[in-house]
PDB file of C-alpha atoms in Angstrom:
ATOM      1  CA  MET A   1      28.225-112.699  68.446  1.00 56.00           C
ATOM      2  CA  SER A   2      25.334-110.336  68.455  1.00 69.00           C
ATOM      3  CA  PHE A   3      23.315-109.280  65.479  1.00 67.00           C
ATOM      4  CA  VAL A   4      24.798-105.783  65.490  1.00 63.00           C
ATOM      5  CA  GLY A   5      28.325-107.202  65.419  1.00 68.00           C
ATOM      6  CA  LYS A   6      27.417-109.344  62.449  1.00 69.00           C
ATOM      7  CA  ILE A   7      26.073-106.319  60.643  1.00 75.00           C
ATOM      8  CA  LEU A   8      29.242-104.321  61.350  1.00 73.00           C
ATOM      9  CA  ILE A   9      31.455-107.206  60.089  1.00 76.00           C
ATOM     10  CA  GLY A  10      29.368-107.395  56.920  1.00 73.00           C
ATOM     11  CA  VAL A  11      29.619-103.669  56.349  1.00 75.00           C
ATOM     12  CA  GLN A  12      33.394-103.822  56.867  1.00 77.00           C
ATOM     13  CA  VAL A  13      33.766-106.628  54.328  1.00 76.00           C
ATOM     14  CA  VAL A  14      31.682-104.729  51.769  1.00 77.00           C
ATOM     15  CA  LEU A  15      33.705-101.543  52.278  1.00 80.00           C
ATOM     16  CA  SER A  16      36.987-103.491  51.909  1.00 79.00           C
ATOM     17  CA  ILE A  17      35.809-104.893  48.591  1.00 82.00           C
ATOM     18  CA  LEU A  18      34.793-101.435  47.406  1.00 80.00           C
ATOM     19  CA  PHE A  19      38.158 -99.899  48.409  1.00 76.00           C
ATOM     20  CA  MET A  20      40.009-102.706  46.533  1.00 77.00           C
ATOM     21  CA  CYS A  21      38.005-102.017  43.382  1.00 75.00           C
ATOM     22  CA  ALA A  22      38.662 -98.281  43.658  1.00 74.00           C
ATOM     23  CA  ALA A  23      42.406 -98.873  44.135  1.00 71.00           C
ATOM     24  CA  SER A  24      42.520-101.100  41.064  1.00 68.00           C
ATOM     25  CA  ALA A  25      40.722 -98.478  38.970  1.00 66.00           C
ATOM     26  CA  VAL A  26      43.049 -95.732  40.183  1.00 64.00           C
ATOM     27  CA  PHE A  27      46.132 -97.805  39.354  1.00 62.00           C
ATOM     28  CA  VAL A  28      44.889 -98.542  35.855  1.00 58.00           C
ATOM     29  CA  GLN A  29      43.989 -94.898  35.240  1.00 60.00           C
ATOM     30  CA  HIS A  30      47.338 -93.658  36.599  1.00 59.00           C
ATOM     31  CA  THR A  31      49.221 -95.925  34.210  1.00 57.00           C
ATOM     32  CA  SER A  32      47.217 -94.677  31.174  1.00 60.00           C
ATOM     33  CA  TRP A  33      47.649 -90.975  32.169  1.00 59.00           C
ATOM     34  CA  LYS A  34      51.441 -91.301  32.477  1.00 65.00           C
ATOM     35  CA  GLN A  35      51.761 -92.772  28.978  1.00 68.00           C
ATOM     36  CA  LEU A  36      49.519 -90.037  27.590  1.00 66.00           C
ATOM     37  CA  ALA A  37      51.557 -87.352  29.387  1.00 68.00           C
ATOM     38  CA  ASP A  38      54.813 -88.704  27.875  1.00 72.00           C
ATOM     39  CA  LEU A  39      53.297 -88.575  24.399  1.00 73.00           C
ATOM     40  CA  ARG A  40      52.005 -85.040  24.906  1.00 71.00           C
ATOM     41  CA  LYS A  41      55.394 -83.872  26.261  1.00 75.00           C
ATOM     42  CA  ALA A  42      57.209 -85.233  23.207  1.00 75.00           C
ATOM     43  CA  GLU A  43      54.703 -83.459  20.937  1.00 76.00           C
ATOM     44  CA  PHE A  44      55.104 -80.214  22.920  1.00 74.00           C
ATOM     45  CA  ASP A  45      58.902 -80.394  22.689  1.00 78.00           C
ATOM     46  CA  ARG A  46      58.641 -80.835  18.905  1.00 77.00           C
ATOM     47  CA  ILE A  47      56.230 -77.904  18.510  1.00 77.00           C
ATOM     48  CA  GLU A  48      58.319 -75.711  20.822  1.00 77.00           C
ATOM     49  CA  GLY A  49      61.419 -76.412  18.726  1.00 78.00           C
ATOM     50  CA  GLU A  50      59.582 -75.489  15.546  1.00 76.00           C
ATOM     51  CA  HIS A  51      58.243 -72.343  17.230  1.00 74.00           C
ATOM     52  CA  ALA A  52      61.727 -71.343  18.366  1.00 77.00           C
ATOM     53  CA  ASN A  53      63.050 -71.803  14.833  1.00 79.00           C
ATOM     54  CA  ALA A  54      60.178 -69.742  13.436  1.00 73.00           C
ATOM     55  CA  ILE A  55      60.794 -66.965  15.973  1.00 78.00           C
ATOM     56  CA  ALA A  56      64.518 -66.918  15.129  1.00 79.00           C
ATOM     57  CA  GLU A  57      63.672 -66.625  11.427  1.00 80.00           C
ATOM     58  CA  LEU A  58      61.187 -63.838  12.134  1.00 75.00           C
ATOM     59  CA  GLU A  59      63.703 -61.967  14.294  1.00 79.00           C
ATOM     60  CA  ARG A  60      66.283 -62.218  11.489  1.00 82.00           C
ATOM     61  CA  LYS A  61      63.817 -60.870   8.931  1.00 80.00           C
ATOM     62  CA  LEU A  62      62.693 -58.174  11.396  1.00 78.00           C
ATOM     63  CA  THR A  63      66.301 -57.092  11.879  1.00 83.00           C
ATOM     64  CA  GLU A  64      66.770 -56.837   8.123  1.00 81.00           C
ATOM     65  CA  VAL A  65      63.520 -54.866   7.724  1.00 76.00           C
ATOM     66  CA  GLU A  66      64.418 -52.513  10.611  1.00 80.00           C
ATOM     67  CA  ALA A  67      67.865 -51.901   9.110  1.00 82.00           C
ATOM     68  CA  GLU A  68      66.297 -51.082   5.744  1.00 83.00           C
ATOM     69  CA  ARG A  69      63.684 -48.902   7.476  1.00 84.00           C
ATOM     70  CA  ASP A  70      66.374 -47.006   9.402  1.00 83.00           C
ATOM     71  CA  GLU A  71      68.301 -46.444   6.175  1.00 84.00           C
ATOM     72  CA  GLN A  72      65.173 -45.135   4.433  1.00 83.00           C
ATOM     73  CA  ARG A  73      64.395 -42.963   7.450  1.00 82.00           C
ATOM     74  CA  ASN A  74      67.901 -41.517   7.448  1.00 84.00           C
ATOM     75  CA  ARG A  75      67.540 -40.714   3.765  1.00 84.00           C
ATOM     76  CA  ALA A  76      64.136 -39.127   4.395  1.00 77.00           C
ATOM     77  CA  ASP A  77      65.513 -37.154   7.338  1.00 80.00           C
ATOM     78  CA  ALA A  78      68.331 -35.894   5.152  1.00 81.00           C
ATOM     79  CA  VAL A  79      65.852 -34.817   2.485  1.00 76.00           C
ATOM     80  CA  VAL A  80      63.593 -33.198   5.110  1.00 77.00           C
ATOM     81  CA  GLY A  81      66.608 -31.453   6.628  1.00 78.00           C
ATOM     82  CA  ASP A  82      67.632 -30.095   3.254  1.00 77.00           C
ATOM     83  CA  ASN A  83      64.034 -29.024   2.618  1.00 76.00           C
ATOM     84  CA  GLN A  84      63.807 -27.309   6.015  1.00 82.00           C
ATOM     85  CA  THR A  85      67.093 -25.542   5.371  1.00 83.00           C
ATOM     86  CA  LEU A  86      65.820 -24.307   2.037  1.00 79.00           C
ATOM     87  CA  ASN A  87      62.505 -23.248   3.640  1.00 82.00           C
ATOM     88  CA  GLN A  88      64.354 -21.409   6.389  1.00 84.00           C
ATOM     89  CA  GLN A  89      66.534 -19.661   3.844  1.00 84.00           C
ATOM     90  CA  ASN A  90      63.417 -18.765   1.844  1.00 79.00           C
ATOM     91  CA  ASP A  91      61.647 -17.476   4.989  1.00 84.00           C
ATOM     92  CA  ALA A  92      64.723 -15.451   5.943  1.00 84.00           C
ATOM     93  CA  LEU A  93      64.899 -13.890   2.495  1.00 81.00           C
ATOM     94  CA  THR A  94      61.142 -13.188   2.539  1.00 84.00           C
ATOM     95  CA  GLU A  95      61.391 -11.578   5.987  1.00 85.00           C
ATOM     96  CA  GLU A  96      64.353  -9.503   4.833  1.00 83.00           C
ATOM     97  CA  VAL A  97      62.392  -8.328   1.788  1.00 78.00           C
ATOM     98  CA  ASN A  98      59.399  -7.468   4.003  1.00 85.00           C
ATOM     99  CA  THR A  99      61.659  -5.607   6.422  1.00 86.00           C
ATOM    100  CA  LEU A 100      63.174  -3.609   3.590  1.00 82.00           C
ATOM    101  CA  ASN A 101      59.688  -2.809   2.251  1.00 83.00           C
ATOM    102  CA  GLN A 102      58.552  -1.706   5.711  1.00 85.00           C
ATOM    103  CA  GLN A 103      61.635   0.459   6.128  1.00 85.00           C
ATOM    104  CA  LEU A 104      60.999   1.966   2.720  1.00 82.00           C
ATOM    105  CA  GLN A 105      57.359   2.698   3.616  1.00 85.00           C
ATOM    106  CA  ARG A 106      58.419   4.091   6.989  1.00 85.00           C
ATOM    107  CA  GLN A 107      61.007   6.368   5.452  1.00 84.00           C
ATOM    108  CA  THR A 108      58.484   7.470   2.828  1.00 81.00           C
ATOM    109  CA  GLY A 109      55.927   8.187   5.570  1.00 81.00           C
ATOM    110  CA  ILE A 110      58.507  10.061   7.639  1.00 85.00           C
ATOM    111  CA  ALA A 111      59.464  12.165   4.652  1.00 77.00           C
ATOM    112  CA  GLU A 112      55.808  12.965   3.921  1.00 81.00           C
ATOM    113  CA  ALA A 113      55.137  13.682   7.614  1.00 82.00           C
ATOM    114  CA  LYS A 114      58.118  16.007   7.834  1.00 80.00           C
ATOM    115  CA  SER A 115      57.005  17.776   4.694  1.00 77.00           C
ATOM    116  CA  ASN A 116      53.472  18.170   6.076  1.00 82.00           C
ATOM    117  CA  GLU A 117      54.852  19.191   9.467  1.00 81.00           C
ATOM    118  CA  ALA A 118      57.013  21.859   7.882  1.00 79.00           C
ATOM    119  CA  ALA A 119      54.005  23.275   6.030  1.00 83.00           C
ATOM    120  CA  PHE A 120      51.887  23.075   9.196  1.00 84.00           C
ATOM    121  CA  ARG A 121      54.559  24.764  11.290  1.00 84.00           C
ATOM    122  CA  GLN A 122      54.836  27.514   8.710  1.00 85.00           C
ATOM    123  CA  ALA A 123      51.067  28.069   8.848  1.00 86.00           C
ATOM    124  CA  GLU A 124      51.090  27.915  12.662  1.00 85.00           C
ATOM    125  CA  ALA A 125      53.965  30.374  12.824  1.00 83.00           C
ATOM    126  CA  GLU A 126      51.974  32.783  10.666  1.00 85.00           C
ATOM    127  CA  LYS A 127      48.914  32.358  12.918  1.00 86.00           C
ATOM    128  CA  VAL A 128      51.030  32.884  16.038  1.00 86.00           C
ATOM    129  CA  ARG A 129      52.559  36.015  14.548  1.00 86.00           C
ATOM    130  CA  VAL A 130      49.117  37.467  13.795  1.00 86.00           C
ATOM    131  CA  LYS A 131      47.852  36.429  17.230  1.00 85.00           C
ATOM    132  CA  ASN A 132      50.868  37.969  18.949  1.00 86.00           C
ATOM    133  CA  GLU A 133      50.269  41.238  17.154  1.00 84.00           C
ATOM    134  CA  THR A 134      46.608  41.168  18.246  1.00 87.00           C
ATOM    135  CA  LEU A 135      47.581  40.297  21.831  1.00 86.00           C
ATOM    136  CA  GLN A 136      50.145  43.066  21.905  1.00 87.00           C
ATOM    137  CA  GLU A 137      47.527  45.557  20.763  1.00 86.00           C
ATOM    138  CA  THR A 138      45.080  44.222  23.359  1.00 87.00           C
ATOM    139  CA  LEU A 139      47.785  44.405  26.023  1.00 86.00           C
ATOM    140  CA  ASP A 140      48.539  48.009  25.168  1.00 86.00           C
ATOM    141  CA  ASN A 141      44.838  48.860  25.413  1.00 87.00           C
ATOM    142  CA  GLN A 142      44.552  46.975  28.706  1.00 86.00           C
ATOM    143  CA  VAL A 143      47.540  48.827  30.118  1.00 85.00           C
ATOM    144  CA  GLU A 144      45.767  52.108  29.385  1.00 85.00           C
ATOM    145  CA  VAL A 145      42.565  50.768  30.947  1.00 86.00           C
ATOM    146  CA  ASN A 146      44.469  49.571  34.031  1.00 86.00           C
ATOM    147  CA  ARG A 147      46.129  52.927  34.370  1.00 87.00           C
ATOM    148  CA  GLY A 148      42.722  54.613  34.303  1.00 85.00           C
ATOM    149  CA  LEU A 149      41.328  52.076  36.794  1.00 88.00           C
ATOM    150  CA  ARG A 150      44.243  52.662  39.159  1.00 88.00           C
ATOM    151  CA  ASP A 151      43.542  56.377  39.056  1.00 85.00           C
ATOM    152  CA  GLU A 152      39.843  55.698  39.683  1.00 83.00           C
ATOM    153  CA  ILE A 153      40.671  53.344  42.561  1.00 89.00           C
ATOM    154  CA  ARG A 154      42.961  55.957  44.066  1.00 87.00           C
ATOM    155  CA  VAL A 155      40.142  58.535  43.922  1.00 85.00           C
ATOM    156  CA  LYS A 156      37.665  56.065  45.437  1.00 83.00           C
ATOM    157  CA  ASP A 157      40.142  55.141  48.177  1.00 86.00           C
ATOM    158  CA  ILE A 158      40.362  58.796  49.131  1.00 88.00           C
ATOM    159  CA  ALA A 159      36.549  59.067  49.096  1.00 82.00           C
ATOM    160  CA  TYR A 160      36.299  55.874  51.175  1.00 82.00           C
ATOM    161  CA  GLU A 161      38.713  57.224  53.757  1.00 85.00           C
ATOM    162  CA  GLU A 162      36.634  60.393  53.991  1.00 82.00           C
ATOM    163  CA  LEU A 163      33.386  58.396  54.323  1.00 78.00           C
ATOM    164  CA  LEU A 164      34.989  56.143  56.932  1.00 81.00           C
ATOM    165  CA  ALA A 165      36.053  59.176  58.943  1.00 83.00           C
ATOM    166  CA  GLN A 166      32.507  60.587  58.701  1.00 79.00           C
ATOM    167  CA  TYR A 167      31.061  57.198  59.695  1.00 78.00           C
ATOM    168  CA  ASN A 168      33.302  56.989  62.751  1.00 84.00           C
ATOM    169  CA  GLU A 169      32.291  60.522  63.735  1.00 80.00           C
ATOM    170  CA  MET A 170      28.610  59.577  63.322  1.00 78.00           C
ATOM    171  CA  LEU A 171      29.135  56.445  65.438  1.00 80.00           C
ATOM    172  CA  GLU A 172      30.668  58.533  68.201  1.00 81.00           C
ATOM    173  CA  GLU A 173      27.838  61.068  67.918  1.00 73.00           C
ATOM    174  CA  ASN A 174      25.199  58.307  67.917  1.00 73.00           C
ATOM    175  CA  ALA A 175      26.747  56.692  70.997  1.00 78.00           C
ATOM    176  CA  PHE A 176      26.760  60.071  72.744  1.00 71.00           C
ATOM    177  CA  LEU A 177      23.123  60.783  71.797  1.00 66.00           C
ATOM    178  CA  THR A 178      22.045  57.281  72.865  1.00 72.00           C
ATOM    179  CA  LYS A 179      23.713  57.820  76.209  1.00 72.00           C
ATOM    180  CA  VAL A 180      21.959  61.175  76.607  1.00 64.00           C
ATOM    181  CA  VAL A 181      18.577  59.605  75.705  1.00 62.00           C
ATOM    182  CA  ARG A 182      19.033  56.793  78.215  1.00 68.00           C
ATOM    183  CA  LEU A 183      20.162  59.169  80.938  1.00 71.00           C
ATOM    184  CA  ASN A 184      16.927  61.115  80.398  1.00 59.00           C
ATOM    185  CA  GLY A 185      14.801  57.964  80.592  1.00 56.00           C
ATOM    186  CA  LEU A 186      13.699  58.021  76.939  1.00 55.00           C
ATOM    187  CA  GLU A 187      13.042  54.971  74.759  1.00 56.00           C
ATOM    188  CA  THR A 188      15.761  53.904  72.309  1.00 60.00           C
ATOM    189  CA  ASP A 189      13.939  51.012  70.610  1.00 58.00           C
ATOM    190  CA  ARG A 190      12.747  52.191  67.185  1.00 59.00           C
ATOM    191  CA  SER A 191       9.755  49.853  67.245  1.00 52.00           C
ATOM    192  CA  LEU A 192       8.490  51.577  70.392  1.00 51.00           C
ATOM    193  CA  VAL A 193       9.116  55.158  69.365  1.00 57.00           C
ATOM    194  CA  VAL A 194       6.223  57.067  67.751  1.00 51.00           C
ATOM    195  CA  ASP A 195       6.665  60.146  65.667  1.00 48.00           C
ATOM    196  CA  MET A 196       5.678  62.957  68.040  1.00 46.00           C
ATOM    197  CA  ALA A 197       4.386  64.991  65.099  1.00 44.00           C
ATOM    198  CA  GLU A 198       1.566  62.410  64.688  1.00 68.00           C
ATOM    199  CA  PRO A 199      -0.263  62.032  68.022  1.00 80.00           C
ATOM    200  CA  PRO A 200      -2.995  59.393  68.359  1.00 86.00           C
ATOM    201  CA  PRO A 201      -6.396  60.375  66.985  1.00 90.00           C
ATOM    202  CA  PRO A 202      -9.274  60.981  69.405  1.00 92.00           C
ATOM    203  CA  VAL A 203     -10.686  57.478  69.827  1.00 95.00           C
ATOM    204  CA  GLU A 204     -12.191  55.430  72.603  1.00 94.00           C
ATOM    205  CA  GLY A 205     -12.250  51.696  73.174  1.00 96.00           C
ATOM    206  CA  VAL A 206     -12.716  48.974  75.755  1.00 97.00           C
ATOM    207  CA  VAL A 207     -10.341  46.721  77.726  1.00 96.00           C
ATOM    208  CA  VAL A 208     -10.988  43.178  76.429  1.00 96.00           C
ATOM    209  CA  GLY A 209      -8.407  41.363  78.546  1.00 94.00           C
ATOM    210  CA  THR A 210      -5.802  41.846  81.282  1.00 93.00           C
ATOM    211  CA  ARG A 211      -2.740  40.161  82.734  1.00 92.00           C
ATOM    212  CA  LYS A 212      -1.788  40.536  86.397  1.00 89.00           C
ATOM    213  CA  ASP A 213       1.592  40.453  88.102  1.00 86.00           C
ATOM    214  CA  LYS A 214       2.609  38.655  91.277  1.00 86.00           C
ATOM    215  CA  THR A 215       0.932  41.315  93.435  1.00 85.00           C
ATOM    216  CA  ASN A 216      -2.384  40.661  91.655  1.00 87.00           C
ATOM    217  CA  ARG A 217      -2.294  44.063  89.983  1.00 88.00           C
ATOM    218  CA  THR A 218      -2.842  44.509  86.259  1.00 90.00           C
ATOM    219  CA  ASN A 219       0.402  45.109  84.327  1.00 91.00           C
ATOM    220  CA  MET A 220      -0.827  44.425  80.757  1.00 93.00           C
ATOM    221  CA  ALA A 221      -4.136  45.320  79.086  1.00 94.00           C
ATOM    222  CA  GLN A 222      -5.563  44.201  75.741  1.00 96.00           C
ATOM    223  CA  ILE A 223      -7.839  46.806  74.119  1.00 96.00           C
ATOM    224  CA  SER A 224     -10.343  46.827  71.254  1.00 96.00           C
ATOM    225  CA  LEU A 225      -8.466  49.503  69.267  1.00 96.00           C
ATOM    226  CA  GLY A 226      -5.826  48.759  66.599  1.00 93.00           C
ATOM    227  CA  THR A 227      -3.808  50.263  63.794  1.00 91.00           C
ATOM    228  CA  ASP A 228      -6.970  50.641  61.700  1.00 93.00           C
ATOM    229  CA  ASP A 229      -8.133  53.087  64.412  1.00 93.00           C
ATOM    230  CA  GLY A 230      -4.862  55.074  64.263  1.00 91.00           C
ATOM    231  CA  ILE A 231      -3.248  53.396  67.268  1.00 92.00           C
ATOM    232  CA  ALA A 232       0.513  52.771  66.991  1.00 91.00           C
ATOM    233  CA  ILE A 233       3.246  51.392  69.195  1.00 88.00           C
ATOM    234  CA  GLY A 234       4.287  54.002  71.759  1.00 87.00           C
ATOM    235  CA  HIS A 235       0.919  55.789  72.010  1.00 92.00           C
ATOM    236  CA  ILE A 236      -0.299  56.584  75.530  1.00 92.00           C
ATOM    237  CA  LEU A 237      -3.972  55.921  76.397  1.00 95.00           C
ATOM    238  CA  ASP A 238      -5.904  56.733  79.586  1.00 95.00           C
ATOM    239  CA  VAL A 239      -7.988  54.063  81.301  1.00 95.00           C
ATOM    240  CA  TYR A 240     -11.143  54.918  83.265  1.00 93.00           C
ATOM    241  CA  ARG A 241     -14.274  53.274  84.578  1.00 90.00           C
ATOM    242  CA  PRO A 242     -17.527  55.084  83.706  1.00 87.00           C
ATOM    243  CA  ASP A 243     -20.260  55.857  86.259  1.00 79.00           C
ATOM    244  CA  THR A 244     -22.050  52.626  87.129  1.00 73.00           C
ATOM    245  CA  GLY A 245     -24.736  54.243  89.323  1.00 71.00           C
ATOM    246  CA  ASP A 246     -23.163  53.147  92.590  1.00 70.00           C
ATOM    247  CA  GLY A 247     -22.717  56.715  93.715  1.00 68.00           C
ATOM    248  CA  GLU A 248     -18.946  56.778  93.132  1.00 70.00           C
ATOM    249  CA  GLY A 249     -19.142  58.292  89.625  1.00 74.00           C
ATOM    250  CA  SER A 250     -16.450  57.806  87.008  1.00 84.00           C
ATOM    251  CA  ARG A 251     -13.014  56.686  88.227  1.00 89.00           C
ATOM    252  CA  TYR A 252      -9.595  57.253  86.628  1.00 91.00           C
ATOM    253  CA  LEU A 253      -7.560  53.993  86.720  1.00 92.00           C
ATOM    254  CA  GLY A 254      -4.235  54.876  85.045  1.00 93.00           C
ATOM    255  CA  ARG A 255      -2.345  54.928  81.733  1.00 93.00           C
ATOM    256  CA  ILE A 256      -1.067  52.305  79.312  1.00 94.00           C
ATOM    257  CA  ARG A 257       1.606  52.548  76.606  1.00 92.00           C
ATOM    258  CA  ILE A 258       1.004  50.514  73.459  1.00 91.00           C
ATOM    259  CA  VAL A 259       3.740  47.877  72.956  1.00 90.00           C
ATOM    260  CA  TYR A 260       2.017  45.680  70.342  1.00 91.00           C
ATOM    261  CA  ALA A 261      -0.622  46.492  67.743  1.00 91.00           C
ATOM    262  CA  THR A 262      -2.638  44.687  65.059  1.00 92.00           C
ATOM    263  CA  PRO A 263      -5.292  46.114  62.722  1.00 92.00           C
ATOM    264  CA  ASP A 264      -8.101  45.276  65.199  1.00 94.00           C
ATOM    265  CA  GLU A 265      -6.489  45.103  68.651  1.00 95.00           C
ATOM    266  CA  ALA A 266      -3.515  46.314  70.660  1.00 94.00           C
ATOM    267  CA  VAL A 267      -1.708  45.491  73.895  1.00 94.00           C
ATOM    268  CA  GLY A 268      -0.593  48.157  76.325  1.00 92.00           C
ATOM    269  CA  LEU A 269       1.835  48.138  79.240  1.00 93.00           C
ATOM    270  CA  VAL A 270       0.538  49.812  82.408  1.00 92.00           C
ATOM    271  CA  VAL A 271       2.867  52.772  82.992  1.00 92.00           C
ATOM    272  CA  GLU A 272       0.738  54.560  85.576  1.00 90.00           C
ATOM    273  CA  ALA A 273      -1.752  52.972  87.974  1.00 88.00           C
ATOM    274  CA  ALA A 274      -4.256  54.835  90.177  1.00 86.00           C
ATOM    275  CA  LYS A 275      -4.592  53.949  93.843  1.00 84.00           C
ATOM    276  CA  ASN A 276      -8.394  53.885  93.861  1.00 79.00           C
ATOM    277  CA  GLY A 277      -8.852  50.929  91.505  1.00 84.00           C
ATOM    278  CA  ILE A 278      -7.402  48.157  89.338  1.00 90.00           C
ATOM    279  CA  ILE A 279      -7.750  48.034  85.569  1.00 92.00           C
ATOM    280  CA  GLU A 280     -10.115  45.210  84.626  1.00 92.00           C
ATOM    281  CA  LYS A 281     -11.905  43.811  81.594  1.00 93.00           C
ATOM    282  CA  GLY A 282     -14.720  46.141  80.498  1.00 93.00           C
ATOM    283  CA  ASP A 283     -13.025  49.405  81.516  1.00 94.00           C
ATOM    284  CA  ASN A 284     -12.807  52.170  78.918  1.00 95.00           C
ATOM    285  CA  VAL A 285      -9.685  53.523  77.213  1.00 96.00           C
ATOM    286  CA  SER A 286      -9.404  56.910  75.521  1.00 94.00           C
ATOM    287  CA  THR A 287      -6.941  59.211  73.856  1.00 91.00           C
ATOM    288  CA  LYS A 288      -9.078  62.282  74.580  1.00 83.00           C
ATOM    289  CA  LEU A 289      -8.602  62.700  78.351  1.00 72.00           C
TER     290      LEU A 289
END
């Protein structure tokens, strides 16, 4: 047998001895525990019996106390019920008394209100009577005024009809006169018409600007004369070029009619143009030719 085998056999023997000792100890301990358990069980059974008896006694006493408590409670409930009934009766009587007092106060207030209302209505009736008399008097006066106004309106209606007839006649006459004026080639625009009783004063000025038409001929001329010089819309001025020493002498260039005027200047429309020249800046204008 090898050395290892001897060691294993020795270990096995030692373990067997140890297991035998452990088994003996367990057996001894198991026997002691069982005896102790039997003793404890007997003690527990005794205590449990005493506890059951005590509980039964307590339950009996509790039943007696609960019965007495219920009886006392029933008595108290009866007393409380009687008290509540009395309180309810007292509250009902108090409410009835209050209701009667309120009704009494209401009836007293109604009586006072009706008395005051009767006095107020009497005063109001008197005021209404006086007011009605005043209104009736005012109405009578207004009827007279309306009658007079109707008569006045009737008179004015007649006058209006007469004026309307005159106006229509004047419109017809104005239309006829306007037609006659246009047929004779006269101006109808008031802004361009000059009072013929006031001809332009004898003044002379200079052309300060011109505007030409598509044919390169002057159709508008601005001059150095204005309303401060007596020039007015509708005035006719002659345009000429003075002798410049070229041997041609003075030349007449045409006429312009004033269509716009300011205090210092005026603008004229060329209404007559000479064939021997074109109006240009620097030419002279005059009302004396």
